DNA sequence: CACACAATGAATGTCTGACATATAACGCTG
DNA sequence: CAGCGTTATATGTCAGACATTCATTGTGTG
């Protein structure tokens, strides 16, 4: 694969601005409110510039950027600095680096899953810190999943429902709690997938995960799981029948049924937080 | 502030597993399907372990983790490796590092805005790559903003509407296109904020931004902007009147009106992509 | 006594150069 | 032509040094 040379406008200005130069430059227009951080760290400048190139499309997905040594000389910094910048980009899933000959850093094609994963992680933290309320989570979920169920019903290309049924256990009585949760997750994931809108998946998946994580900490009776299974079956049937109204209603009822359980699990989690 | 010592279970096993050791360990159970990447890079192992500590809550927000030198000895790797791991965590907004005395790496309290920003960036890429369709964007937006308008109307604590009115220009005729876009963005942001669910903001904001970015590339007549303003005013009035049904209807109509414009802008963007 | 200012120390930021390791591509040999 | 070692080219990791920043502490002066 050919080496993509980094498109540096003037070869002179493309480098990193050292602290000294930067200070001299910014003191020219010294109005009262200067930005708080006049010095940008070198690795930040590098990652910023590379990120910009990627976002603007100057570096297309799949493109390979120059090796670290070249980048170092181009930007006028050391290889260590370049590497720190690359790690940042990697963490944002903008590039992927492979070792060995013909290796290097390649611009990644972004994936829905990665976004979802990131949102999930951060939502988890947000909910741990109580910066987001249970009420918001439940409300958002309802706002998303209820229409999703409707859309799934209205658009079901027959055959897609197989995934739905696969996510409903034949003999729920014989499953442990952990397995039940797996099935539940699969089911809701399947519904959202079936609705055909990837963006909804990005939003629903993390919200569901966070709720589920909290719920998993509380102990739930067998009857609970059986009820869930009944609901899921009803929803699946409505979707399979192409009955949008029915799917919407069943899903709404299902979520309403779940609400008190989430609330109690959430409260006990609160005690744990308070204790610490 | 006191130095948080890293909770290492046994002091011996907390380190990084070198390639050699790892290989020896994993060849014990050499079934046919080994995972594709048996060697985890050192900086990944470090960032993984630290991330885990943060996510589980072992390191609470605001906590300060050991300095880089200590981390290096604790993990049994060089400082450079530690730093690369820290950059990854920084990029994910899990920590923040400050220079100088009393500096170090602090666990960040996550913010809604940062999540939104990340989603926006990635959504932009997704749409550039045509991995997400305009139809999905518009549909998701309708699914989110229409209920948001209703909720805003039903929950308006009087006084919150000030932000709404502030986002509607008095004399739209005198504004340039760029300014108009600023107002539009502010208006929709205000509606979502007013609905009181931060999660919706996380989802709506990026979607709106992506759509807007595409729209900004096409040229729009004065009459378009005036119509938008009329719609906004109608929505704001319904919300201020606490009329949930009205707000929902106005918002739906508004989005329906916009649709063809987005579609035409999207098509012309496609030509640009195809040309490249 | 209070306040401005210089010295100190602790931390991150950056550079240099070296060596280790993985992998694709080349070329040799049978 | 197939198989296999070799090599070139990357990234991965280490060690140590020096630069820079910033809170704290100490000092001197009004």
Coordinates of C-alpha atoms (C1' of nucleotides) in Angstrom, one line a residue:
Chain A
X1 CA 0.0 0.0 0.0
X2 CA 1.4 3.4 -0.9
X3 CA 2.4 5.8 1.8
X4 CA 0.1 8.7 2.1
X5 CA 2.2 11.8 2.5
X6 CA 0.8 14.2 5.0
X7 CA -0.8 17.2 3.3
X8 CA 1.1 20.0 5.0
X9 CA 0.1 23.3 3.5
X10 CA 3.3 25.2 3.6
X11 CA 5.7 22.8 5.2
X12 CA 6.8 25.7 7.5
X13 CA 3.6 26.3 9.4
X14 CA 2.6 22.8 9.7
X15 CA 4.7 22.0 12.7
X16 CA 4.1 22.4 16.3
X17 CA 4.2 25.7 17.9
X18 CA 6.6 25.8 20.8
X19 CA 5.7 27.4 24.1
X20 CA 8.0 30.4 23.5
X21 CA 6.7 31.2 20.0
X22 CA 3.2 30.7 21.1
X23 CA 3.5 33.2 23.9
X24 CA 5.1 35.8 21.7
X25 CA 2.4 35.4 19.2
X26 CA -0.5 35.7 21.6
X27 CA 0.7 38.7 23.5
X28 CA 0.2 40.8 20.4
X29 CA -3.6 41.1 21.0
X30 CA -3.6 41.2 24.7
X31 CA -7.2 42.1 25.5
X32 CA -8.3 41.6 29.1
X33 CA -9.8 38.2 28.6
X34 CA -7.1 35.9 27.4
X35 CA -7.9 32.2 27.0
X36 CA -7.0 30.3 30.0
X37 CA -4.5 27.9 28.4
X38 CA -2.2 29.8 26.0
X39 CA 0.2 26.8 25.8
X40 CA -1.1 23.8 24.0
X41 CA 0.9 20.7 24.8
X42 CA 2.8 19.4 21.8
X43 CA 1.2 16.0 21.7
X44 CA -2.2 17.8 21.7
X45 CA -1.3 20.0 18.8
X46 CA -0.2 17.0 16.9
X47 CA -3.3 15.0 17.6
X48 CA -5.5 18.0 16.9
X49 CA -4.0 18.5 13.5
X50 CA -4.1 14.9 12.6
X51 CA -7.7 14.7 13.8
X52 CA -8.6 17.7 11.8
X53 CA -7.1 16.1 8.7
X54 CA -9.2 13.0 9.2
X55 CA -12.4 14.7 10.0
X56 CA -12.2 17.0 7.1
X57 CA -11.6 14.0 4.9
X58 CA -8.1 15.0 3.8
X59 CA -7.1 11.6 5.1
X60 CA -9.8 9.1 4.0
X61 CA -10.6 6.0 5.9
X62 CA -8.1 3.3 5.1
X63 CA -5.4 5.7 4.3
X64 CA -2.1 5.1 5.8
X65 CA -0.3 7.9 7.4
X66 CA 3.5 8.4 7.4
X67 CA 5.5 6.4 9.9
X68 CA 6.3 7.8 13.3
X69 CA 9.7 8.9 12.4
X70 CA 8.5 10.9 9.4
X71 CA 5.7 12.4 11.4
X72 CA 8.3 13.4 14.0
X73 CA 10.4 15.3 11.5
X74 CA 7.4 16.8 9.8
X75 CA 5.9 18.1 13.0
X76 CA 9.3 19.0 14.4
X77 CA 8.9 16.9 17.5
X78 CA 10.3 13.7 18.9
X79 CA 8.9 10.3 18.2
X80 CA 7.7 10.0 21.7
X81 CA 5.5 13.0 21.3
X82 CA 4.1 11.6 18.1
X83 CA 3.3 8.4 19.8
X84 CA 1.4 10.0 22.6
X85 CA -0.6 11.9 20.0
X86 CA -1.3 8.6 18.1
X87 CA -2.4 6.9 21.3
X88 CA -5.0 9.7 21.8
X89 CA -6.3 9.2 18.3
X90 CA -6.4 5.4 18.8
X91 CA -8.4 5.8 21.9
X92 CA -10.9 7.8 19.8
X93 CA -11.0 5.1 17.3
X94 CA -9.8 7.4 14.6
X95 CA -6.7 5.3 13.7
X96 CA -5.5 1.8 14.2
X97 CA -1.8 0.9 14.3
X98 CA -0.3 -2.3 13.3
X99 CA 3.2 -3.5 13.9
X100 CA 5.7 -4.9 11.5
X101 CA 6.6 -4.4 7.9
X102 CA 3.9 -2.7 5.9
X103 CA 2.5 -1.7 9.3
X104 CA 1.8 1.8 10.4
X105 CA -1.2 3.9 11.4
X106 CA -4.3 3.6 9.3
X107 CA -7.3 5.8 9.4
X108 CA -10.2 3.8 10.7
X109 CA -13.7 3.6 9.3
X110 CA -15.8 4.4 12.3
X111 CA -18.2 1.8 13.6
X112 CA -21.6 2.2 15.3
X113 CA -20.6 -0.3 17.9
X114 CA -17.6 1.7 19.0
X115 CA -19.7 4.8 19.6
X116 CA -22.2 2.8 21.5
X117 CA -19.5 1.4 23.6
X118 CA -18.1 4.7 24.4
X119 CA -21.5 6.2 25.4
X120 CA -22.2 3.1 27.5
X121 CA -19.0 3.6 29.5
X122 CA -19.5 7.2 30.1
X123 CA -23.2 6.8 30.9
X124 CA -22.2 4.3 33.4
X125 CA -20.0 6.8 35.1
X126 CA -22.6 9.5 34.8
X127 CA -25.1 7.3 36.6
X128 CA -22.6 6.3 39.2
X129 CA -22.0 9.9 40.0
X130 CA -25.7 10.6 40.1
X131 CA -25.3 13.2 37.4
X132 CA -28.2 11.6 35.6
X133 CA -31.3 10.5 37.3
X134 CA -33.1 7.1 37.0
X135 CA -36.1 9.1 35.8
X136 CA -34.2 10.4 32.8
X137 CA -32.9 7.0 31.9
X138 CA -36.3 5.4 32.0
X139 CA -37.9 8.2 30.2
X140 CA -35.3 8.2 27.5
X141 CA -35.6 4.5 27.1
X142 CA -39.4 4.6 26.7
X143 CA -39.1 7.4 24.2
X144 CA -36.7 5.3 22.1
X145 CA -37.8 1.7 22.5
X146 CA -41.5 2.2 22.1
X147 CA -41.3 3.8 18.7
X148 CA -38.6 1.3 17.9
X149 CA -41.0 -1.6 18.5
X150 CA -43.6 0.1 16.3
X151 CA -41.1 0.6 13.5
X152 CA -39.9 -2.9 13.8
X153 CA -43.4 -4.2 13.3
X154 CA -44.2 -1.9 10.4
X155 CA -41.0 -2.8 8.6
X156 CA -40.4 -6.4 9.3
X157 CA -39.1 -8.0 6.3
X158 CA -40.2 -11.5 7.1
X159 CA -37.2 -13.5 8.2
X160 CA -35.8 -10.8 10.5
X161 CA -38.1 -12.1 13.3
X162 CA -35.9 -15.2 13.6
X163 CA -33.5 -13.1 15.7
X164 CA -36.4 -12.1 18.0
X165 CA -37.5 -15.6 18.7
X166 CA -34.0 -16.8 19.2
X167 CA -33.8 -14.3 22.0
X168 CA -36.7 -15.8 23.9
X169 CA -35.8 -19.0 25.7
X170 CA -38.0 -22.0 25.2
X171 CA -37.9 -23.1 28.8
X172 CA -37.2 -20.0 30.9
X173 CA -37.7 -22.0 34.1
X174 CA -34.5 -23.8 33.6
X175 CA -32.3 -20.7 33.3
X176 CA -30.2 -19.1 35.9
X177 CA -30.4 -15.4 36.5
X178 CA -27.3 -14.6 34.6
X179 CA -28.6 -16.4 31.5
X180 CA -31.9 -14.7 31.8
X181 CA -30.2 -11.3 31.6
X182 CA -28.3 -12.4 28.5
X183 CA -31.6 -13.3 26.8
X184 CA -33.2 -10.0 27.9
X185 CA -30.3 -8.0 26.5
X186 CA -30.5 -10.0 23.3
X187 CA -34.2 -9.5 22.9
X188 CA -34.1 -5.7 23.3
X189 CA -31.1 -5.5 21.0
X190 CA -32.9 -7.5 18.4
X191 CA -36.0 -5.3 18.5
X192 CA -33.9 -2.2 18.0
X193 CA -31.9 -3.8 15.2
X194 CA -35.1 -4.8 13.6
X195 CA -36.4 -1.3 13.5
X196 CA -33.7 -0.5 10.9
X197 CA -32.3 2.6 12.4
X198 CA -28.7 2.3 13.5
X199 CA -28.8 5.6 15.3
X200 CA -31.5 4.3 17.7
X201 CA -29.2 1.5 18.5
X202 CA -26.4 3.8 19.4
X203 CA -28.7 5.5 21.9
X204 CA -30.7 2.6 23.2
X205 CA -28.0 0.1 23.8
X206 CA -26.0 2.1 26.4
X207 CA -29.1 3.2 28.2
X208 CA -30.4 -0.4 28.4
X209 CA -27.0 -1.6 29.6
X210 CA -26.7 1.0 32.4
X211 CA -30.2 0.1 33.6
X212 CA -29.4 -3.6 33.4
X213 CA -26.2 -3.2 35.3
X214 CA -28.0 -1.6 38.2
X215 CA -30.8 -4.2 38.1
X216 CA -28.4 -7.1 38.1
X217 CA -27.3 -6.1 41.6
X218 CA -30.7 -6.8 43.1
X219 CA -32.1 -10.2 43.6
X220 CA -35.2 -11.0 41.5
X221 CA -37.6 -13.8 41.9
X222 CA -38.5 -16.5 39.4
X223 CA -41.9 -15.0 38.8
X224 CA -40.3 -11.8 37.6
X225 CA -38.3 -13.6 34.9
X226 CA -41.4 -15.5 33.8
X227 CA -43.4 -12.3 33.5
X228 CA -40.6 -10.7 31.4
X229 CA -40.6 -13.7 29.1
X230 CA -44.4 -13.5 28.7
X231 CA -44.0 -9.8 27.7
X232 CA -41.2 -10.5 25.3
X233 CA -43.2 -13.1 23.6
X234 CA -46.2 -10.8 23.3
X235 CA -44.0 -8.1 21.8
X236 CA -42.4 -10.5 19.4
X237 CA -45.8 -11.8 18.2
X238 CA -47.1 -8.3 17.6
X239 CA -44.0 -7.4 15.6
X240 CA -44.2 -10.7 13.6
X241 CA -47.8 -9.9 12.8
X242 CA -46.8 -6.5 11.5
X243 CA -49.1 -4.9 14.2
X244 CA -47.4 -1.6 14.9
X245 CA -50.0 -0.4 17.4
X246 CA -49.9 -3.7 19.3
X247 CA -46.1 -3.7 19.4
X248 CA -46.1 -0.2 20.7
X249 CA -48.7 -1.0 23.4
X250 CA -47.0 -4.2 24.5
X251 CA -43.6 -2.5 24.7
X252 CA -45.1 0.4 26.7
X253 CA -46.7 -2.0 29.1
X254 CA -43.6 -4.0 29.4
X255 CA -41.5 -1.0 30.4
X256 CA -44.2 0.2 32.8
X257 CA -44.1 -3.2 34.5
X258 CA -40.3 -3.0 34.8
X259 CA -40.2 0.5 36.3
X260 CA -40.8 -0.3 40.0
X261 CA -38.0 -3.0 39.8
X262 CA -35.6 -0.5 38.5
X263 CA -36.6 2.0 41.1
X264 CA -36.0 -0.3 43.9
X265 CA -32.7 -1.5 42.5
X266 CA -31.7 2.1 42.1
X267 CA -32.5 3.0 45.7
X268 CA -30.5 0.2 47.1
X269 CA -27.6 1.3 44.9
X270 CA -28.0 4.7 46.4
X271 CA -27.4 3.3 49.8
X272 CA -24.2 1.7 48.7
X273 CA -23.0 5.0 47.3
X274 CA -23.9 6.9 50.5
X275 CA -22.1 4.4 52.6
X276 CA -18.8 5.0 50.8
Chain B
X1 CA -4.4 16.7 48.3
X2 CA -3.4 13.2 49.4
X3 CA -1.9 10.8 47.0
X4 CA -4.2 7.9 46.2
X5 CA -2.2 4.7 46.2
X6 CA -3.2 2.4 43.5
X7 CA -5.1 -0.6 44.9
X8 CA -3.0 -3.4 43.7
X9 CA -4.3 -6.7 44.8
X10 CA -1.1 -8.6 45.5
X11 CA 1.6 -6.3 44.4
X12 CA 3.0 -9.1 42.4
X13 CA 0.3 -9.8 39.9
X14 CA -0.7 -6.3 39.3
X15 CA 2.0 -5.6 36.7
X16 CA 2.0 -5.9 33.0
X17 CA 2.3 -9.3 31.4
X18 CA 5.2 -9.4 29.1
X19 CA 4.9 -11.1 25.7
X20 CA 7.0 -14.0 26.7
X21 CA 5.2 -14.8 29.9
X22 CA 1.9 -14.3 28.2
X23 CA 2.7 -16.8 25.5
X24 CA 3.8 -19.4 28.0
X25 CA 0.7 -18.9 29.9
X26 CA -1.7 -19.2 27.0
X27 CA -0.2 -22.2 25.3
X28 CA -1.4 -24.3 28.2
X29 CA -4.9 -24.4 26.9
X30 CA -4.2 -24.5 23.2
X31 CA -7.6 -25.3 21.7
X32 CA -7.9 -24.7 18.0
X33 CA -9.5 -21.2 18.1
X34 CA -7.1 -19.0 19.9
X35 CA -8.0 -15.3 20.1
X36 CA -6.5 -13.4 17.3
X37 CA -4.3 -11.1 19.3
X38 CA -2.6 -13.1 22.1
X39 CA -0.2 -10.2 22.9
X40 CA -1.7 -7.2 24.4
X41 CA 0.5 -4.2 24.1
X42 CA 1.9 -3.0 27.4
X43 CA 0.3 0.5 27.2
X44 CA -3.0 -1.2 26.5
X45 CA -2.7 -3.4 29.5
X46 CA -1.9 -0.4 31.7
X47 CA -4.8 1.7 30.3
X48 CA -7.1 -1.2 30.6
X49 CA -6.3 -1.8 34.2
X50 CA -6.6 1.9 35.1
X51 CA -9.8 2.2 33.2
X52 CA -11.2 -0.7 35.1
X53 CA -10.3 0.8 38.4
X54 CA -12.1 4.0 37.4
X55 CA -15.2 2.3 36.1
X56 CA -15.6 0.1 39.0
X57 CA -15.3 3.1 41.3
X58 CA -12.2 2.0 43.0
X59 CA -10.8 5.3 41.9
X60 CA -13.5 7.9 42.5
X61 CA -13.9 11.1 40.5
X62 CA -11.5 13.7 41.7
X63 CA -9.0 11.2 43.0
X64 CA -5.5 11.7 42.1
X65 CA -3.5 8.7 40.9
X66 CA 0.1 8.1 41.7
X67 CA 2.7 10.0 39.7
X68 CA 4.0 8.6 36.5
X69 CA 7.2 7.4 38.0
X70 CA 5.4 5.4 40.7
X71 CA 3.0 4.0 38.2
X72 CA 5.9 2.9 36.1
X73 CA 7.5 1.0 38.9
X74 CA 4.2 -0.4 40.1
X75 CA 3.3 -1.7 36.7
X76 CA 6.9 -2.7 35.9
X77 CA 7.1 -0.7 32.7
X78 CA 8.9 2.4 31.6
X79 CA 7.5 5.9 32.1
X80 CA 7.0 6.3 28.4
X81 CA 4.6 3.4 28.4
X82 CA 2.7 4.8 31.3
X83 CA 2.4 8.1 29.5
X84 CA 1.0 6.5 26.4
X85 CA -1.6 4.7 28.5
X86 CA -2.5 8.0 30.2
X87 CA -2.9 9.7 26.9
X88 CA -5.5 7.1 25.9
X89 CA -7.4 7.6 29.1
X90 CA -7.2 11.4 28.6
X91 CA -8.7 11.0 25.2
X92 CA -11.6 9.1 26.7
X93 CA -12.1 11.9 29.2
X94 CA -11.4 9.6 32.1
X95 CA -8.5 11.5 33.5
X96 CA -7.1 15.0 33.3
X97 CA -3.5 15.8 33.9
X98 CA -2.0 19.0 35.2
X99 CA 1.6 20.0 35.2
X100 CA 3.6 21.5 38.0
X101 CA 3.7 21.1 41.7
X102 CA 0.7 19.4 43.2
X103 CA -0.1 18.3 39.6
X104 CA -0.7 14.8 38.4
X105 CA -3.5 12.8 36.9
X106 CA -6.9 13.2 38.3
X107 CA -10.0 11.1 37.7
X108 CA -12.4 13.2 35.8
X109 CA -16.1 13.6 36.6
X110 CA -17.7 12.9 33.2
X111 CA -19.8 15.6 31.6
X112 CA -22.8 15.3 29.3
X113 CA -21.2 17.8 26.9
X114 CA -18.2 15.7 26.3
X115 CA -20.2 12.6 25.4
X116 CA -22.3 14.7 23.1
X117 CA -19.2 16.1 21.5
X118 CA -17.7 12.7 21.0
X119 CA -20.9 11.4 19.4
X120 CA -21.0 14.4 17.2
X121 CA -17.5 13.8 15.9
X122 CA -18.1 10.2 15.2
X123 CA -21.5 10.7 13.7
X124 CA -20.0 13.2 11.3
X125 CA -17.5 10.6 10.2
X126 CA -20.3 8.0 9.9
X127 CA -22.3 10.2 7.7
X128 CA -19.3 11.2 5.6
X129 CA -18.6 7.5 5.0
X130 CA -22.3 7.0 4.2
X131 CA -22.5 4.4 6.8
X132 CA -25.6 6.1 8.1
X133 CA -28.4 7.3 5.8
X134 CA -30.1 10.6 5.8
X135 CA -33.3 8.8 6.4
X136 CA -32.0 7.4 9.6
X137 CA -30.8 10.8 10.7
X138 CA -34.1 12.5 10.0
X139 CA -36.1 9.7 11.5
X140 CA -34.1 9.7 14.7
X141 CA -34.4 13.4 15.0
X142 CA -38.1 13.3 14.7
X143 CA -38.4 10.5 17.2
X144 CA -36.4 12.6 19.7
X145 CA -37.3 16.2 19.1
X146 CA -41.1 15.8 18.7
X147 CA -41.5 14.3 22.2
X148 CA -38.9 16.7 23.5
X149 CA -41.1 19.6 22.4
X150 CA -44.1 18.0 24.1
X151 CA -42.3 17.4 27.3
X152 CA -40.9 20.9 27.2
X153 CA -44.4 22.3 27.0
X154 CA -45.8 20.1 29.7
X155 CA -43.0 20.8 32.1
X156 CA -42.2 24.4 31.4
X157 CA -41.4 26.0 34.7
X158 CA -42.2 29.5 33.7
X159 CA -39.1 31.4 33.2
X160 CA -37.3 28.8 31.2
X161 CA -39.0 30.0 28.1
X162 CA -36.8 33.1 28.1
X163 CA -34.0 31.0 26.5
X164 CA -36.5 30.0 23.8
X165 CA -37.4 33.6 22.9
X166 CA -33.8 34.6 23.0
X167 CA -33.1 32.1 20.3
X168 CA -35.6 33.7 17.9
X169 CA -34.2 36.8 16.3
X170 CA -36.4 39.9 16.3
X171 CA -35.6 41.0 12.8
X172 CA -34.6 37.9 10.9
X173 CA -34.5 39.9 7.7
X174 CA -31.3 41.6 8.8
X175 CA -29.3 38.5 9.5
X176 CA -26.8 36.8 7.4
X177 CA -27.0 33.0 6.7
X178 CA -24.3 32.2 9.2
X179 CA -26.1 34.1 12.0
X180 CA -29.4 32.4 11.1
X181 CA -27.8 29.0 11.6
X182 CA -26.5 30.1 15.0
X183 CA -30.0 31.1 16.0
X184 CA -31.5 27.8 14.7
X185 CA -29.0 25.8 16.6
X186 CA -29.7 27.7 19.8
X187 CA -33.4 27.3 19.4
X188 CA -33.4 23.5 19.0
X189 CA -30.8 23.3 21.8
X190 CA -33.1 25.4 24.0
X191 CA -36.1 23.2 23.3
X192 CA -34.2 20.0 24.2
X193 CA -32.8 21.6 27.4
X194 CA -36.2 22.7 28.4
X195 CA -37.6 19.2 28.2
X196 CA -35.5 18.4 31.2
X197 CA -33.9 15.2 30.1
X198 CA -30.1 15.5 29.7
X199 CA -30.0 12.1 27.9
X200 CA -32.1 13.5 25.1
X201 CA -29.6 16.3 24.7
X202 CA -26.8 13.8 24.3
X203 CA -28.6 12.2 21.4
X204 CA -30.3 15.2 19.7
X205 CA -27.4 17.6 19.8
X206 CA -25.1 15.5 17.6
X207 CA -27.8 14.5 15.1
X208 CA -28.8 18.1 14.7
X209 CA -25.2 19.2 14.2
X210 CA -24.6 16.7 11.5
X211 CA -27.7 17.6 9.6
X212 CA -26.9 21.2 10.0
X213 CA -23.4 20.8 8.7
X214 CA -24.6 19.3 5.6
X215 CA -27.3 21.9 5.1
X216 CA -24.9 24.7 5.5
X217 CA -23.1 23.7 2.3
X218 CA -26.2 24.4 0.2
X219 CA -27.5 27.9 -0.5
X220 CA -30.8 28.8 0.9
X221 CA -33.1 31.6 0.1
X222 CA -34.3 34.4 2.3
X223 CA -37.8 33.0 2.3
X224 CA -36.5 29.7 3.8
X225 CA -35.1 31.5 6.8
X226 CA -38.2 33.4 7.3
X227 CA -40.3 30.3 7.2
X228 CA -38.1 28.7 9.8
X229 CA -38.4 31.6 12.0
X230 CA -42.2 31.5 11.7
X231 CA -42.2 27.9 12.7
X232 CA -39.9 28.5 15.7
X233 CA -42.1 31.2 16.9
X234 CA -45.1 28.9 16.7
X235 CA -43.3 26.2 18.6
X236 CA -42.2 28.6 21.3
X237 CA -45.7 29.9 21.8
X238 CA -47.1 26.4 22.2
X239 CA -44.5 25.5 24.7
X240 CA -45.0 28.8 26.6
X241 CA -48.7 28.1 26.7
X242 CA -48.1 24.7 28.1
X243 CA -49.8 23.2 25.1
X244 CA -48.1 19.8 24.7
X245 CA -50.3 18.7 21.7
X246 CA -49.7 21.9 20.0
X247 CA -45.9 21.9 20.5
X248 CA -45.8 18.3 19.3
X249 CA -47.7 19.2 16.2
X250 CA -45.8 22.3 15.4
X251 CA -42.5 20.5 15.8
X252 CA -43.6 17.7 13.6
X253 CA -44.7 20.1 10.9
X254 CA -41.5 22.0 11.2
X255 CA -39.4 18.9 10.6
X256 CA -41.6 17.9 7.7
X257 CA -41.1 21.2 6.1
X258 CA -37.3 20.9 6.5
X259 CA -37.0 17.4 5.1
X260 CA -36.8 18.2 1.4
X261 CA -34.1 20.8 2.0
X262 CA -32.0 18.3 3.8
X263 CA -32.6 15.8 1.1
X264 CA -31.4 18.1 -1.6
X265 CA -28.4 19.2 0.4
X266 CA -27.5 15.6 1.0
X267 CA -27.8 14.7 -2.7
X268 CA -25.4 17.5 -3.7
X269 CA -23.0 16.3 -1.0
X270 CA -23.1 12.9 -2.5
X271 CA -21.9 14.2 -5.8
X272 CA -19.0 15.7 -4.1
X273 CA -18.1 12.4 -2.5
X274 CA -18.5 10.6 -5.7
X275 CA -16.2 13.0 -7.6
X276 CA -13.4 12.3 -5.1
Chain C
dC1 C1' 2.2 42.7 60.7
dA2 C1' 1.3 42.2 56.0
dC3 C1' 2.6 41.9 51.5
dA4 C1' 5.5 41.3 47.4
dC5 C1' 9.0 38.3 45.7
dA6 C1' 12.5 34.9 45.3
dA7 C1' 14.0 30.0 46.1
dT8 C1' 12.5 25.2 46.3
dG9 C1' 10.7 21.0 45.1
dA10 C1' 7.4 18.0 42.8
dA11 C1' 5.3 16.9 39.0
dT12 C1' 4.4 16.6 34.0
dG13 C1' 6.4 17.7 29.2
dT14 C1' 9.9 16.7 25.8
dC15 C1' 14.1 14.9 23.6
dT16 C1' 17.5 11.4 22.4
dG17 C1' 19.1 7.1 21.1
dA18 C1' 19.0 2.5 21.6
dC19 C1' 17.2 -2.1 21.4
dA20 C1' 13.2 -5.6 21.0
dT21 C1' 9.7 -7.5 18.2
dA22 C1' 6.4 -8.4 14.6
dT23 C1' 5.3 -8.9 9.8
dA24 C1' 5.2 -8.4 4.8
dA25 C1' 8.0 -8.9 1.0
dC26 C1' 11.9 -10.7 -1.3
dG27 C1' 14.8 -14.1 -2.9
dC28 C1' 17.0 -18.4 -2.6
dT29 C1' 16.9 -23.3 -3.1
dG30 C1' 15.0 -27.8 -4.1
Chain D
dC1 C1' 6.6 -23.6 -8.7
dA2 C1' 6.3 -24.3 -3.9
dG3 C1' 8.4 -23.9 0.5
dC4 C1' 11.4 -21.5 3.5
dG5 C1' 14.7 -18.6 5.5
dT6 C1' 16.3 -13.6 5.2
dT7 C1' 15.8 -8.9 5.4
dA8 C1' 13.7 -4.5 5.4
dT9 C1' 10.5 -1.7 7.7
dA10 C1' 7.5 -0.6 11.0
dT11 C1' 5.9 -0.2 15.7
dG12 C1' 6.8 -1.4 20.8
dT13 C1' 9.6 -0.6 24.8
dC14 C1' 13.2 1.0 27.6
dA15 C1' 16.5 4.2 30.1
dG16 C1' 18.0 8.6 31.3
dA17 C1' 18.4 13.3 30.8
dC18 C1' 16.7 18.0 30.7
dA19 C1' 12.9 21.6 30.3
dT20 C1' 8.8 23.6 32.1
dT21 C1' 5.2 24.7 35.2
dC22 C1' 3.2 25.7 39.5
dA23 C1' 2.1 25.3 44.6
dT24 C1' 4.5 25.9 48.6
dT25 C1' 7.7 27.8 51.4
dG26 C1' 10.7 31.0 52.9
dT27 C1' 12.6 35.7 53.0
dG28 C1' 13.0 40.3 53.1
dT29 C1' 11.1 45.0 53.1
dG30 C1' 7.4 48.5 53.7

